Every structure is written in structure tokens, then in C-alpha cells.
């Protein structure tokens, strides 16, 4: 069935009630009900699905090209190893036997592994400063070494037919740079330190190789670490991966690297521990000498003063039991005197401050804790209580109330009389106590100055001896621990997995190449899909209606099966429900004042306007409205063929006055649907359609019909569609998915908006119920259940 013809709708019992009035004034609807948040994603997904075969083809081509590329790529193998690195945990106390501390912080092991001190040694041991053109020649260069600055470049070594002499040439110009007998050192004039095994220099052997400086070789070796080694925070495992074209050579080089790393770490640790032990030994010897000197000095002093008489002092000289309490009591009193003096001065200053004396007294720290401050403390507590009482009463009474004034008077008495009086009494007590302590301190100072000088000297010598003993004991313990650490020094690194040749890495690399090619092709396909969608000006996305045209969507018409394919019952039901929805949107967009007159048009031919117009008229008729369908496409109108009626006479004949209105109103199979065909095809038809006769005819027809649907020509056909829209005052735009040119639709709509008419909305034709369109679709699974049969009763 062509898209220009209506589908067969199901027959329903018409609604009772003849004419439901419809308005002439159109109430504008909100722009678009589609959720805009997902619109860009929905458009991208729609573009990808539309061009999915392009993407699939590019993916297939990418996979084929990736497979071809694997034949031209040199295989790369990966040698892997894993180390366990000892890490210090500062949150736990050390347990177990005494051992040396860790050599490096945890985050520095990787830097040590990649240091040139280690890589240069690996380059020298594996002969990596020379790179043979043929990997099979690698054993020849295992002993290759160079001076600090060799002459780099490409070289060729040739052995004569007897295998007794060699020639070393520059590959670029063939100049001989060195000759000699097999077994001698090769390349000394150009900075080589190379003595290969004689059995490897077989007769007529030719080997081409490249020479670089050891440092450049180290840098090239570091670049083969893929990925670079890492040691996770608070972790102990360090994984190392080295890439190379020869699996055996890569594994051997990595194992040499690890061995050099472990040996260097062990050497550095033992060196640090030994140096620390020697330093402690020297310090212990010095501390022993100092201890012996302090002991000898104390012994000499006591021998010299043991026969001296006691001095005439109140204290016995040289007896620490009687001297220490006296000294301690002196300084305790002195501290008490100083504190008392500060409090006395602060209190005197506060009392002298005048009206604010109470606040100044209260600001002195710990003033109420002093001896004799009981009265002051009581007065200040009373002040706090009265102030709290005043706040409570002020919350209930005004300041003129008697109770408030009574409390204010008590507060004033405390601040101006009681507190200053108690403070002055306390000040007198503090002054007396200060004088008493001053006398005691003066007396104690006289006693202390009377202690003999020999007692102080003896005490100093005792202190020197005690300090020397303590230092000697500490150094001796640390020295013993350092010797144990030196004897038990072991590397902080353990090799868990040594590197072994990875013979399966070539297949894995091929998979990576093919996978990368497929991913690139997939990305290209997706990008092209989005790009083609952006440059495609056909109507494909629901958001184009609101963004490009600024119109509301009244409904969608699903894709209708074309002959010879037969439509399924659920497809027909979906089409019927779609037109019911469009009818409902038009029906309730009007108030209840006048009949509905609506023109149907599209930007260009083939959009399905006649399909929508005829089925919309059928939907109104089945809903019980007396409906007139006018075929106003006087150029190519074919609605008469759909309903098996005559084309003439029709609209043109009525407009020209050749026939009456009743002669062109033809009933159809639907009793409430009437058709007015287009009439004769004449060159003067556009003038008749654009004349005043058409609006006058429509005004007469609304006296007989509740709904008038006018199927006009497309907007691209000429002035007919514009004239019909102006006569109907309301126009329904039809857009066909995948066919309507949005540039054409936008241009024609801008012209249409200059006329005295309203574009009531858009109907989307030939769409699939997927993506954003599903919000306007019909759930075919929710069909009416079959009627239950009545159960006969006896």
C-alpha cells in the first residue's frame, strides 16, 4: 500500500451526539515534550544505528589491514621478573633479631634500579654498546666494551678464508680502521675494547654492527622498560618488564640487570653499616678515655680534701642529704615570693583603677585561689548570682520595676563597696606574706653562700663522672648492636621470579596490532556516522522539530508495510492508535465554541500528507463527528481513487460556480465521513484556490460539518498550500522520517509564518517506535483481552 493512501481503520460504533463545536482561535502548545537531556545521546545513537553497516565494513577492513600489518612488524618479546623489596613500617616497634636498617626509602628503589651506575655496568657486561644487524650475531658481542668516548657509527668485520685474520671497516665508506689476527683485541684505534672468542670468528664470516656510547646504550636500555617499574606505596613487590626482539637475549639482559641491582644494593648496605661501626668504635674509645679521666680527677680531689676540717656553718659540708633539701626549699620560696609579688602588684593596680575596680579584680587569674581570699571569693560569687538574677528579672519586668531596681542596688553595693573592701583586706595579707618570705629568702641565701667551695667542686666532679659513665654505656651498647648489624647485613631485595624467554609474546603482539586496528576502524566508523549525520539535512531526529522549526509534535505515524508485504494485525492496531492520538490532540486543543477547520500540508511531495489527512478524517468520523475531507491538491490529488469515487465535479467546479456545493459532497463507506474531490485539473486552479471563494465555501461548510480536513498540495508546489492554509487559518505540517529536507521545511515554514494562519503542530510520518519516538508510540502488547463467554446457569 502506497504511503499516499490511507490504511484501513477498524470500525467502531460512532459516538452519539452530532456536532461538537470547535474553536477558531488556536491555543499555542508548549514547544516540545521530548526530554532534551538525552536528546544529543539519542541522536548519536540513532546515527550509529543508521550507519551501522558502514561501521561494520570499516571494522572488517581494519581487522584485515591489522592482520596484514603483523607480517611487516618486527616481533617484540617481553621478559618479566618480580622482586620483593623490604620496607620499613614506622608504625610498628621493631621486633625480632637485631638487623641493619633499610638502605633506601621505599620510593627510591626504582630510582636506584634505573640509575646509570647499574645500567652502565649491564651495558658493559652484555656488550650492548654494539648492536648487530643480524640478531644471530649477538653472541659475538657479549664481550664488547668501549672506551669512554668511542667513534660511533656502523662497522663491518670480515674474516678471511682461513679464519686467521680479520679486517674492521667502516660500513659507510669501506675504510679499514683496524686489522689483526683472530684472538687479538679488535678496534682499539676507534675506541673498542673487544676480544671475542676465536671460535666465533669462523672463516669468511661477515658481521655488520652499530656502535654507540655506553651512556647512549644505557638510555636505549631504559627505554625498553615497558611499562617502567613501579613500587606501590606501602607495597613490597616491584614488577619489571623488558622488551626486546630476541626473547633469550631480553631475558638474559634482564637477569643481568637484576643481579647487578642486587649486588649494588648489598654493597652499598654493607659499606654504610661498616662505616657506621667504625665511627662508633672511635667514639667508644674517646668516651672510655674521658671516663677514666673523670674518675681519676674525682679520686684525686677526695684524697686531697679528706683530712680538711669542717667549716663553721649551720650545714655539714660535703653531705648531699642535707644540702639538697636546703637548696630546693630556697628556690621553692623564691618562686612563691615572685608569684606573690605579681599577684600583689596586679591587685593593687586593679584596686586603683577606680569605678571599674570590680571587673579588673575579677580579670586577675586565680585571684580567688590565694590564701586569705575567702571574703573576696564570696563577694564575687554574690555578684555573679545577683547579675544572673538581674537578667532573669529584666526578661520579665522593665528597668523601672521595684524588683529590678533592688537587684541593681545590690550589684552596685557589691561592685563599689564589698568587692573593693575584700580586695584591700587581701592586699594587706599579701603584703605581709611577701615581707615574711623576703626575710626567709634573705636568711636562706646567707646560709647557701656559706657552703664551702670544695663541696661544690666535689659535686661538679661527680656530675662529670656520671655523664661520662652514661655516655660510655650508650656508645658501648650501640657499638655492640652495630657489630651485630654488620655481621648480619643482607640485601633488602629478594628475587622472586627470574626472567625467562617469553616465546608466546609474538602472538600477543599480533593480537594487540589487530585489536588496535579494529579499535581505530571502529572509532573511524563511529566518527563518520556522527559526521554524516551532522551533514545530513533530512529529518531523522525528534529534536529537529523543536530546535529547527520551533513546533510541537502532535503525534507520530508508524512505518506502514508496503505491498507485497502484508501488515500484521498488531501493526494495523499501532497505526489506528497513532491517528487516535493525533485526533485527540487536535480535538482538545480547541475550546467548545466553533467547528474545527484544519489544513494538511508538507514541505515537499512524498511526505505522506494525504495519508495523514485521510486517516485523520476517518478517525474523527469514527469518533462520532460529522467530518468532511476536502482534496484541495488540484494538481495531483488522488483521494477520489482511495474512496473509489469520481474526481469531477469537485472543489474546482464549486469555486468556479459551475456546480452547487451539494453536487460535490460524496458519501463514503463511513457514514459520518464525506469527501469533496479535487475536481478538474486546469491551469487557472491556483487563482481559484487563492480567491475569496475558498474561505467563503469553508464558512458555509462548517454549518453542516463538525470537522473539516483540507488536504492541500505541498509547500514546494506553489502558492496553493499557502492560500489553503490562510483560508483554513490552521495548518498541520507533515514531516516524513528520512525523506523531508529540513532546510526546505524551515524555509517554507518561515514564509508560512508571514501569513495570517497558525501552524498548529507537526505529525511525524513513517517512524519506528524506538528511541525518543517511543514516547509517542503505542504499546502493542497491551491489547484488549478476548471477551469472556457467559457461563450458562441452570
Coordinates of C-alpha atoms in Angstrom, one line a residue, residues 163-363:
X163 CA 89.9 -17.8 9.6
X164 CA 93.2 -16.4 10.8
X165 CA 92.9 -12.6 10.2
X166 CA 90.2 -10.0 10.3
X167 CA 89.5 -6.6 8.9
X168 CA 87.4 -3.9 10.6
X169 CA 85.8 -1.5 8.2
X170 CA 83.5 1.5 8.4
X171 CA 80.3 0.5 6.7
X172 CA 79.7 3.9 5.3
X173 CA 82.8 4.3 3.1
X174 CA 84.5 0.9 3.5
X175 CA 87.7 2.4 5.0
X176 CA 89.7 -0.2 7.0
X177 CA 90.2 1.1 10.6
X178 CA 91.8 -2.0 12.1
X179 CA 93.4 -5.3 11.1
X180 CA 94.9 -8.2 13.0
X181 CA 94.9 -11.8 13.9
X182 CA 91.9 -13.7 15.2
X183 CA 92.2 -13.7 19.0
X184 CA 93.7 -10.2 19.3
X185 CA 91.8 -7.2 20.6
X186 CA 89.7 -5.6 17.9
X187 CA 89.1 -1.9 17.2
X188 CA 91.5 -0.2 19.6
X189 CA 92.1 2.7 17.1
X190 CA 88.4 3.6 17.2
X191 CA 88.0 3.1 21.0
X192 CA 86.8 -0.5 21.1
X193 CA 87.8 -2.9 24.0
X194 CA 86.7 -6.1 22.2
X195 CA 88.2 -9.5 22.3
X196 CA 85.7 -12.0 21.0
X197 CA 86.2 -15.7 21.4
X198 CA 88.3 -17.0 18.5
X199 CA 85.9 -19.9 17.7
X200 CA 83.2 -17.4 16.9
X201 CA 85.2 -15.7 14.2
X202 CA 84.7 -18.5 11.6
X203 CA 86.3 -18.3 8.1
X204 CA 84.6 -15.9 5.7
X205 CA 82.3 -14.6 8.4
X206 CA 81.0 -11.1 7.9
X207 CA 79.1 -9.2 10.6
X208 CA 77.7 -5.7 10.4
X209 CA 77.0 -3.8 13.6
X210 CA 76.4 -0.4 15.0
X211 CA 78.4 1.2 17.9
X212 CA 77.1 3.8 20.3
X213 CA 78.5 5.3 23.5
X214 CA 77.8 3.3 26.7
X215 CA 75.7 6.1 28.1
X216 CA 73.5 6.1 24.9
X217 CA 73.2 2.4 25.2
X218 CA 72.1 2.8 28.8
X219 CA 69.4 5.3 27.7
X220 CA 68.2 2.9 25.0
X221 CA 68.1 0.1 27.5
X222 CA 66.0 2.2 29.9
X223 CA 63.5 2.9 27.0
X224 CA 62.9 -0.8 26.7
X225 CA 61.3 -0.9 30.1
X226 CA 57.7 -1.1 29.2
X227 CA 56.0 -0.2 31.5
X228 CA 58.5 1.4 33.8
X229 CA 59.0 -0.5 37.1
X230 CA 56.8 0.7 39.9
X231 CA 56.7 0.1 43.7
X232 CA 53.2 0.7 45.1
X233 CA 53.0 2.8 48.3
X234 CA 53.2 0.6 51.4
X235 CA 53.8 -2.3 49.0
X236 CA 56.8 -4.7 48.7
X237 CA 56.6 -6.0 45.1
X238 CA 58.3 -4.5 42.1
X239 CA 57.5 -5.9 38.7
X240 CA 59.9 -5.3 35.8
X241 CA 59.2 -5.9 32.1
X242 CA 61.9 -5.6 29.5
X243 CA 61.0 -5.6 25.7
X244 CA 63.3 -6.9 23.0
X245 CA 63.3 -8.6 19.6
X246 CA 65.1 -11.7 20.9
X247 CA 63.3 -13.5 23.8
X248 CA 66.5 -15.2 25.0
X249 CA 68.6 -12.0 24.9
X250 CA 65.9 -10.0 26.6
X251 CA 65.6 -12.5 29.5
X252 CA 69.4 -12.7 29.8
X253 CA 69.8 -8.9 29.9
X254 CA 67.1 -8.5 32.5
X255 CA 68.6 -11.2 34.7
X256 CA 72.0 -9.5 34.4
X257 CA 70.3 -6.2 35.3
X258 CA 68.6 -7.7 38.4
X259 CA 71.9 -9.4 39.6
X260 CA 73.7 -6.1 39.2
X261 CA 70.9 -4.3 41.1
X262 CA 71.0 -6.8 44.0
X263 CA 74.8 -6.8 44.2
X264 CA 75.0 -3.0 44.2
X265 CA 72.3 -2.7 46.9
X266 CA 74.2 -5.3 49.0
X267 CA 77.5 -3.4 48.6
X268 CA 76.0 -0.1 49.5
X269 CA 74.3 -1.5 52.6
X270 CA 77.5 -3.2 53.8
X271 CA 79.5 -0.1 53.1
X272 CA 77.1 2.0 55.2
X273 CA 77.0 -0.4 58.1
X274 CA 80.8 -0.8 58.2
X275 CA 81.4 2.9 58.1
X276 CA 78.9 3.4 60.9
X277 CA 80.5 0.7 63.0
X278 CA 84.0 2.3 62.6
X279 CA 82.6 5.7 63.7
X280 CA 81.1 4.1 66.8
X281 CA 84.4 2.4 67.6
X282 CA 86.3 5.6 67.5
X283 CA 83.6 7.4 69.6
X284 CA 83.7 4.5 72.2
X285 CA 87.4 4.7 72.6
X286 CA 87.3 8.5 73.1
X287 CA 84.4 8.1 75.6
X288 CA 86.4 5.5 77.6
X289 CA 89.4 7.9 77.9
X290 CA 87.1 10.7 79.1
X291 CA 85.5 8.3 81.7
X292 CA 88.9 7.3 83.1
X293 CA 90.0 11.0 83.3
X294 CA 86.8 11.9 85.3
X295 CA 87.3 9.0 87.7
X296 CA 91.0 10.0 88.3
X297 CA 90.1 13.6 88.9
X298 CA 87.4 12.7 91.5
X299 CA 89.7 10.3 93.3
X300 CA 92.5 12.9 93.4
X301 CA 90.1 15.5 94.8
X302 CA 88.8 13.3 97.6
X303 CA 92.3 12.2 98.6
X304 CA 93.4 15.8 98.9
X305 CA 90.4 17.0 100.9
X306 CA 89.6 14.1 103.1
X307 CA 91.7 15.4 106.1
X308 CA 90.4 19.0 105.9
X309 CA 88.4 20.3 108.9
X310 CA 84.6 21.2 108.7
X311 CA 83.8 24.8 108.2
X312 CA 81.7 26.7 110.9
X313 CA 78.4 26.6 109.0
X314 CA 74.9 25.5 110.0
X315 CA 75.1 22.8 107.3
X316 CA 77.6 19.9 107.2
X317 CA 79.7 20.4 104.1
X318 CA 80.1 17.5 101.6
X319 CA 76.9 15.8 102.7
X320 CA 74.4 15.7 99.8
X321 CA 71.5 14.5 102.1
X322 CA 71.4 17.8 104.0
X323 CA 72.4 20.1 101.2
X324 CA 69.8 19.2 98.6
X325 CA 66.6 19.9 100.7
X326 CA 68.0 23.4 101.6
X327 CA 68.7 24.3 98.0
X328 CA 65.3 23.0 97.0
X329 CA 63.5 24.9 99.7
X330 CA 65.3 28.1 98.8
X331 CA 64.1 28.0 95.2
X332 CA 60.6 27.0 96.2
X333 CA 60.3 30.0 98.4
X334 CA 61.8 32.2 95.7
X335 CA 59.2 31.1 93.2
X336 CA 56.4 31.6 95.8
X337 CA 57.8 35.1 96.5
X338 CA 57.8 36.0 92.8
X339 CA 54.2 34.7 92.3
X340 CA 53.0 36.5 95.4
X341 CA 54.6 39.8 94.3
X342 CA 53.0 39.6 90.9
X343 CA 49.5 39.0 92.4
X344 CA 50.0 41.8 94.9
X345 CA 51.0 44.2 92.2
X346 CA 48.1 43.2 89.9
X347 CA 45.6 43.5 92.8
X348 CA 47.0 46.9 93.8
X349 CA 46.7 48.1 90.2
X350 CA 43.1 46.8 89.9
X351 CA 42.0 48.5 93.2
X352 CA 43.5 51.8 92.0
X353 CA 41.5 51.6 88.7
X354 CA 38.5 53.4 90.1
X355 CA 34.9 52.6 89.1
X356 CA 35.8 49.5 87.2
X357 CA 37.8 48.0 90.0
X358 CA 35.5 45.0 90.4
X359 CA 35.9 44.0 86.8
X360 CA 39.7 44.5 86.9
X361 CA 39.9 42.4 90.1
X362 CA 37.8 39.6 88.5
X363 CA 40.1 39.5 85.5

